[in-house]
């Protein structure tokens, strides 16, 4: 390792990191991934201007303990989950000359932390909730002459830097009110806590990235009772819309469905008022007589049958 290389955090970010460290900093992890605040912006000095370098970062366990928040403070509450090899992320700028790296701060603002162990997103790092982690920056010297070539793990390590005051505890929701106040004060994108007040602490953490304000997952829209029209496929003929004609409701004829059945009266003894229903009293005053039904004579046994022609 080279003792000439000097690495520091950018001045304004360094001050916020130290303030949050005094209250035991917390970082929210979500399934969809969450960016860290404060950012990790390093200022590098002492690199050879004409040599090629690559920057890499990873988050390592600070200890072998699990934590819990009790009575306003974090205390150790058992053994940590089994450690795995930490995921290491190269800086997206790839291999650059020492002159280029030293010209501007080295920022890892694309890194996201998640509590989903099977995430395949290249920019996400899996962390266990209620465990303490600390970022580590590693600088490698590359032998490749192509500035944008992909660095190899076998590249010579120049230096590895870790600042203890950048350690934090991964949580799914903020526990310490003092941490919330500091992040609201210095993070312009912490609008969810400003609008919702301090009651947001015990709720499930929102999916809005603290450093960018972008929502990583939007809420599900409410269902609408209105039926949505389906557009026809491209190229399909557009048929004219038509409406079936509305026919009037048929009116029932009372003379067909309301008259009584007469055959039960004997011939010649038809009642003078065969319509006893009060809804039709006028039918009893008809000007014509009502003829009884004609009874069909039974066919005699000796009468020959006539075949149909």
Coordinates of C-alpha atoms in Angstrom, one line a residue:
X1 CA 0.0 0.0 0.0
X2 CA 1.1 3.5 -0.7
X3 CA 1.5 6.0 2.1
X4 CA 1.5 9.0 -0.2
X5 CA -2.2 8.5 -1.2
X6 CA -4.5 10.6 1.0
X7 CA -8.3 10.1 1.1
X8 CA -10.8 12.3 2.9
X9 CA -14.5 12.8 2.7
X10 CA -15.7 16.0 1.0
X11 CA -15.8 18.7 3.6
X12 CA -19.6 19.4 3.8
X13 CA -20.4 15.6 3.7
X14 CA -17.7 14.9 6.4
X15 CA -19.4 17.3 8.8
X16 CA -22.9 15.7 8.4
X17 CA -21.4 12.2 8.8
X18 CA -19.8 13.2 12.1
X19 CA -23.0 14.8 13.4
X20 CA -25.0 11.6 12.6
X21 CA -22.3 9.5 14.1
X22 CA -22.7 11.3 17.4
X23 CA -26.4 10.1 17.5
X24 CA -25.5 6.6 16.2
X25 CA -26.4 6.9 12.5
X26 CA -29.1 4.8 10.9
X27 CA -29.7 3.8 7.2
X28 CA -33.0 2.5 5.9
X29 CA -33.0 -0.7 3.8
X30 CA -35.9 -1.6 1.6
X31 CA -36.8 -4.4 -0.8
X32 CA -36.5 -2.1 -3.8
X33 CA -33.2 -0.6 -2.6
X34 CA -32.5 2.7 -0.9
X35 CA -29.7 5.2 -1.5
X36 CA -27.6 6.3 1.5
X37 CA -27.6 9.8 3.1
X38 CA -25.1 11.4 3.6
X39 CA -23.4 10.5 0.3
X40 CA -20.0 8.9 0.0
X41 CA -18.0 11.5 -1.8
X42 CA -14.2 11.1 -1.4
X43 CA -11.4 13.5 -2.2
X44 CA -8.3 11.7 -3.3
X45 CA -4.7 13.1 -3.4
X46 CA -1.3 11.6 -4.1
X47 CA -2.1 9.5 -7.1
X48 CA 0.4 9.3 -10.0
X49 CA -1.2 11.6 -12.7
X50 CA -0.3 9.4 -15.6
X51 CA -1.1 6.0 -14.1
X52 CA -4.5 4.3 -14.4
X53 CA -6.6 3.5 -11.3
X54 CA -10.0 2.0 -10.5
X55 CA -12.1 2.7 -7.4
X56 CA -14.1 0.1 -5.5
X57 CA -16.4 0.2 -2.5
X58 CA -18.0 -2.4 -0.1
X59 CA -19.8 -2.4 3.2
X60 CA -18.3 -4.6 5.9
X61 CA -19.6 -5.6 9.3
X62 CA -18.3 -3.4 12.1
X63 CA -18.6 -6.2 14.6
X64 CA -20.3 -9.6 15.3
X65 CA -23.3 -8.3 17.2
X66 CA -26.9 -7.7 16.5
X67 CA -28.5 -4.5 17.9
X68 CA -31.8 -3.3 19.2
X69 CA -33.2 0.2 20.1
X70 CA -34.3 0.3 23.8
X71 CA -34.9 3.3 26.1
X72 CA -33.7 5.8 23.5
X73 CA -30.4 4.1 22.7
X74 CA -28.9 1.2 20.7
X75 CA -27.6 -1.8 22.7
X76 CA -26.2 -5.1 21.6
X77 CA -28.8 -7.9 21.7
X78 CA -27.0 -11.1 20.6
X79 CA -24.8 -12.6 17.9
X80 CA -24.9 -11.3 14.4
X81 CA -26.1 -13.3 11.4
X82 CA -23.4 -15.4 9.6
X83 CA -21.1 -13.1 7.6
X84 CA -20.8 -13.6 3.9
X85 CA -18.3 -12.2 1.5
X86 CA -19.3 -8.5 1.1
X87 CA -20.4 -7.4 -2.3
X88 CA -17.9 -5.1 -4.0
X89 CA -18.9 -2.5 -6.4
X90 CA -16.6 -0.8 -8.9
X91 CA -17.1 2.9 -9.6
X92 CA -19.1 3.2 -12.8
X93 CA -16.5 5.5 -14.4
X94 CA -14.2 2.4 -14.8
X95 CA -10.5 2.9 -15.2
X96 CA -9.3 6.5 -15.2
X97 CA -6.0 8.3 -14.8
X98 CA -4.8 9.6 -11.5
X99 CA -5.2 13.1 -12.8
X100 CA -8.9 12.6 -13.6
X101 CA -9.6 11.0 -10.2
X102 CA -8.1 13.8 -8.3
X103 CA -9.8 16.5 -10.3
X104 CA -13.3 15.9 -8.9
X105 CA -14.7 14.1 -5.8
X106 CA -15.2 10.3 -6.2
X107 CA -18.9 9.8 -5.6
X108 CA -20.7 6.5 -5.1
X109 CA -24.2 7.9 -5.3
X110 CA -25.6 5.0 -7.3
X111 CA -25.1 2.5 -4.6
X112 CA -28.3 1.2 -3.0
X113 CA -28.8 -0.9 0.1
X114 CA -31.5 -3.5 0.3
X115 CA -32.8 -6.3 2.7
X116 CA -33.5 -8.6 -0.2
X117 CA -30.8 -11.3 -0.3
X118 CA -31.6 -12.6 -3.8
X119 CA -31.5 -9.2 -5.6
X120 CA -29.7 -9.4 -8.9
X121 CA -29.4 -5.6 -9.3
X122 CA -25.7 -4.8 -9.9
X123 CA -25.9 -1.5 -7.9
X124 CA -27.6 -3.0 -4.8
X125 CA -25.8 -4.3 -1.6
X126 CA -27.6 -6.7 0.7
X127 CA -27.5 -5.8 4.4
X128 CA -29.0 -7.5 7.5
X129 CA -31.4 -5.2 9.4
X130 CA -30.3 -4.3 13.0
X131 CA -26.6 -4.9 12.1
X132 CA -23.8 -2.3 12.0
X133 CA -21.8 -1.7 8.8
X134 CA -19.0 0.6 7.7
X135 CA -18.1 1.7 4.1
X136 CA -14.6 0.8 2.8
X137 CA -13.0 2.5 -0.2
X138 CA -10.3 0.6 -2.1
X139 CA -8.1 2.0 -4.8
X140 CA -6.4 -0.3 -7.4
X141 CA -3.8 0.4 -9.9
X142 CA -4.6 -0.9 -13.4
X143 CA -2.1 -2.1 -15.9
X144 CA -4.5 -1.7 -18.8
X145 CA -3.7 1.1 -21.3
X146 CA -7.4 1.4 -22.2
X147 CA -9.0 3.9 -19.7
X148 CA -12.5 2.4 -20.0
X149 CA -11.5 -1.3 -19.6
X150 CA -13.1 -3.3 -16.8
X151 CA -10.8 -3.6 -13.8
X152 CA -9.8 -7.0 -12.6
X153 CA -9.7 -8.2 -9.0
X154 CA -6.1 -9.2 -9.4
X155 CA -5.2 -5.5 -10.0
X156 CA -2.6 -4.2 -7.5
X157 CA -4.2 -2.7 -4.4
X158 CA -2.9 0.9 -3.8
X159 CA -4.8 1.7 -0.5
X160 CA -7.9 0.8 1.4
X161 CA -9.6 3.5 3.6
X162 CA -12.3 3.2 6.3
X163 CA -13.6 6.0 8.4
X164 CA -15.2 4.8 11.7
X165 CA -17.6 7.7 11.9
X166 CA -19.3 6.6 8.7
X167 CA -20.5 3.4 10.4
X168 CA -24.3 3.0 10.6
X169 CA -27.0 0.5 11.7
X170 CA -29.3 -0.8 9.0
X171 CA -33.0 -0.5 9.8
X172 CA -36.3 -0.8 8.1
X173 CA -37.6 2.4 9.8
X174 CA -35.8 5.1 11.8
X175 CA -35.7 4.5 15.5
X176 CA -33.9 7.6 16.9
X177 CA -35.7 10.9 16.8
X178 CA -32.4 12.8 16.8
X179 CA -31.3 11.0 13.6
X180 CA -34.6 11.9 12.0
X181 CA -34.2 15.6 12.8
X182 CA -30.6 15.7 11.5
X183 CA -31.6 14.0 8.2
X184 CA -34.5 16.4 7.8
X185 CA -32.3 19.3 8.5
X186 CA -29.5 18.4 6.0
X187 CA -31.4 16.3 3.4
X188 CA -33.5 18.4 1.1
X189 CA -35.3 15.3 -0.2
X190 CA -36.6 14.2 3.2
X191 CA -40.0 15.7 2.5
X192 CA -41.9 12.6 3.7
X193 CA -40.8 13.4 7.3
X194 CA -41.5 17.1 7.0
X195 CA -45.1 16.5 5.8
X196 CA -45.9 13.6 8.0
X197 CA -44.2 14.9 11.2
X198 CA -42.5 12.7 13.7
X199 CA -45.2 10.1 13.5
X200 CA -43.4 8.6 10.5
X201 CA -40.9 6.9 12.7
X202 CA -42.8 3.7 13.5
X203 CA -44.4 3.4 10.1
X204 CA -42.9 1.3 7.4
X205 CA -40.2 3.3 5.7
X206 CA -41.2 4.9 2.4
X207 CA -39.6 3.9 -0.9
X208 CA -38.5 7.3 -1.9
X209 CA -34.7 7.6 -2.3
X210 CA -33.3 10.1 0.2
X211 CA -30.6 11.4 -2.0
X212 CA -32.6 11.9 -5.2
X213 CA -36.3 12.1 -4.1
X214 CA -37.2 9.5 -6.8
X215 CA -39.8 6.9 -5.9
X216 CA -38.5 3.5 -6.4
X217 CA -41.9 1.9 -6.3
X218 CA -45.2 3.8 -6.8
X219 CA -48.3 2.9 -4.8
X220 CA -51.0 0.9 -6.4
X221 CA -53.8 3.0 -8.0
X222 CA -57.3 2.8 -6.7
X223 CA -59.7 0.7 -8.6
X224 CA -62.2 2.6 -10.6
X225 CA -65.8 1.6 -11.2
X226 CA -65.8 3.1 -14.6
X227 CA -65.2 0.7 -17.4
X228 CA -62.2 1.5 -19.5
X229 CA -62.5 1.4 -23.3
X230 CA -60.1 -1.0 -25.1
X231 CA -58.4 0.4 -28.1
X232 CA -58.6 -1.8 -31.3
X233 CA -55.3 -3.2 -32.6
X234 CA -53.3 -1.2 -35.1
X235 CA -54.6 -1.8 -38.6
X236 CA -57.9 -3.2 -37.6
X237 CA -61.0 -1.7 -39.4
X238 CA -63.0 0.7 -37.3
X239 CA -66.6 -0.4 -37.3
X240 CA -69.4 2.2 -36.8
X241 CA -71.1 2.1 -33.5
X242 CA -74.9 1.4 -33.5
X243 CA -77.5 0.9 -30.9
X244 CA -80.3 -1.6 -31.0
X245 CA -83.8 -0.1 -31.4
X246 CA -85.9 0.2 -28.3
X247 CA -89.3 -1.5 -28.8
X248 CA -92.2 -0.5 -26.7
X249 CA -93.3 -2.9 -24.0
X250 CA -96.3 -4.9 -25.3
X251 CA -99.6 -4.3 -23.5
X252 CA -101.5 -7.4 -22.4
X253 CA -105.1 -7.7 -23.7
X254 CA -107.4 -8.1 -20.7
X255 CA -110.0 -9.9 -22.9
X256 CA -107.6 -12.7 -23.7
X257 CA -106.2 -13.3 -20.2
X258 CA -108.9 -12.2 -17.8
X259 CA -112.1 -13.9 -19.0
X260 CA -113.3 -16.9 -16.9
X261 CA -113.6 -20.4 -18.2
X262 CA -117.2 -21.2 -19.2
X263 CA -117.5 -24.9 -20.1
X264 CA -118.3 -25.8 -16.5
X265 CA -121.8 -24.2 -16.9
X266 CA -124.5 -26.6 -18.1
X267 CA -126.2 -25.7 -21.4
X268 CA -129.0 -23.2 -21.0
X269 CA -128.0 -22.4 -17.4
X270 CA -125.3 -19.8 -18.1
X271 CA -125.2 -17.2 -15.4
X272 CA -126.6 -13.8 -16.1
X273 CA -123.3 -12.3 -15.0
X274 CA -120.6 -14.7 -16.2
X275 CA -117.9 -12.1 -15.3
X276 CA -117.9 -11.9 -11.5
X277 CA -114.7 -9.9 -11.4
X278 CA -115.3 -6.3 -10.4
X279 CA -112.7 -5.0 -12.8
X280 CA -115.0 -5.8 -15.7
X281 CA -118.6 -5.0 -14.5
X282 CA -119.5 -3.6 -17.9
X283 CA -119.3 -7.0 -19.6
X284 CA -122.5 -8.1 -17.9
X285 CA -124.5 -5.5 -19.9
X286 CA -123.4 -6.7 -23.4
X287 CA -126.1 -6.1 -26.1
X288 CA -125.8 -9.5 -27.6
X289 CA -126.4 -12.9 -26.0
X290 CA -123.7 -15.2 -25.1
X291 CA -124.0 -18.5 -26.8
X292 CA -123.1 -21.6 -24.9
X293 CA -120.4 -23.8 -26.3
X294 CA -121.7 -26.3 -28.9
X295 CA -121.3 -29.8 -27.7
X296 CA -119.9 -32.1 -30.3
X297 CA -122.0 -35.3 -31.0
X298 CA -120.2 -38.5 -30.5
X299 CA -119.6 -40.5 -33.6
X300 CA -122.0 -43.5 -34.0
X301 CA -120.4 -46.9 -34.2
X302 CA -122.2 -47.9 -37.4
X303 CA -121.4 -44.6 -39.3
X304 CA -118.7 -45.2 -41.9
X305 CA -115.6 -43.3 -41.7
X306 CA -114.7 -41.0 -44.6
X307 CA -111.1 -41.0 -45.7
X308 CA -109.4 -37.7 -46.3
X309 CA -108.9 -37.0 -50.0

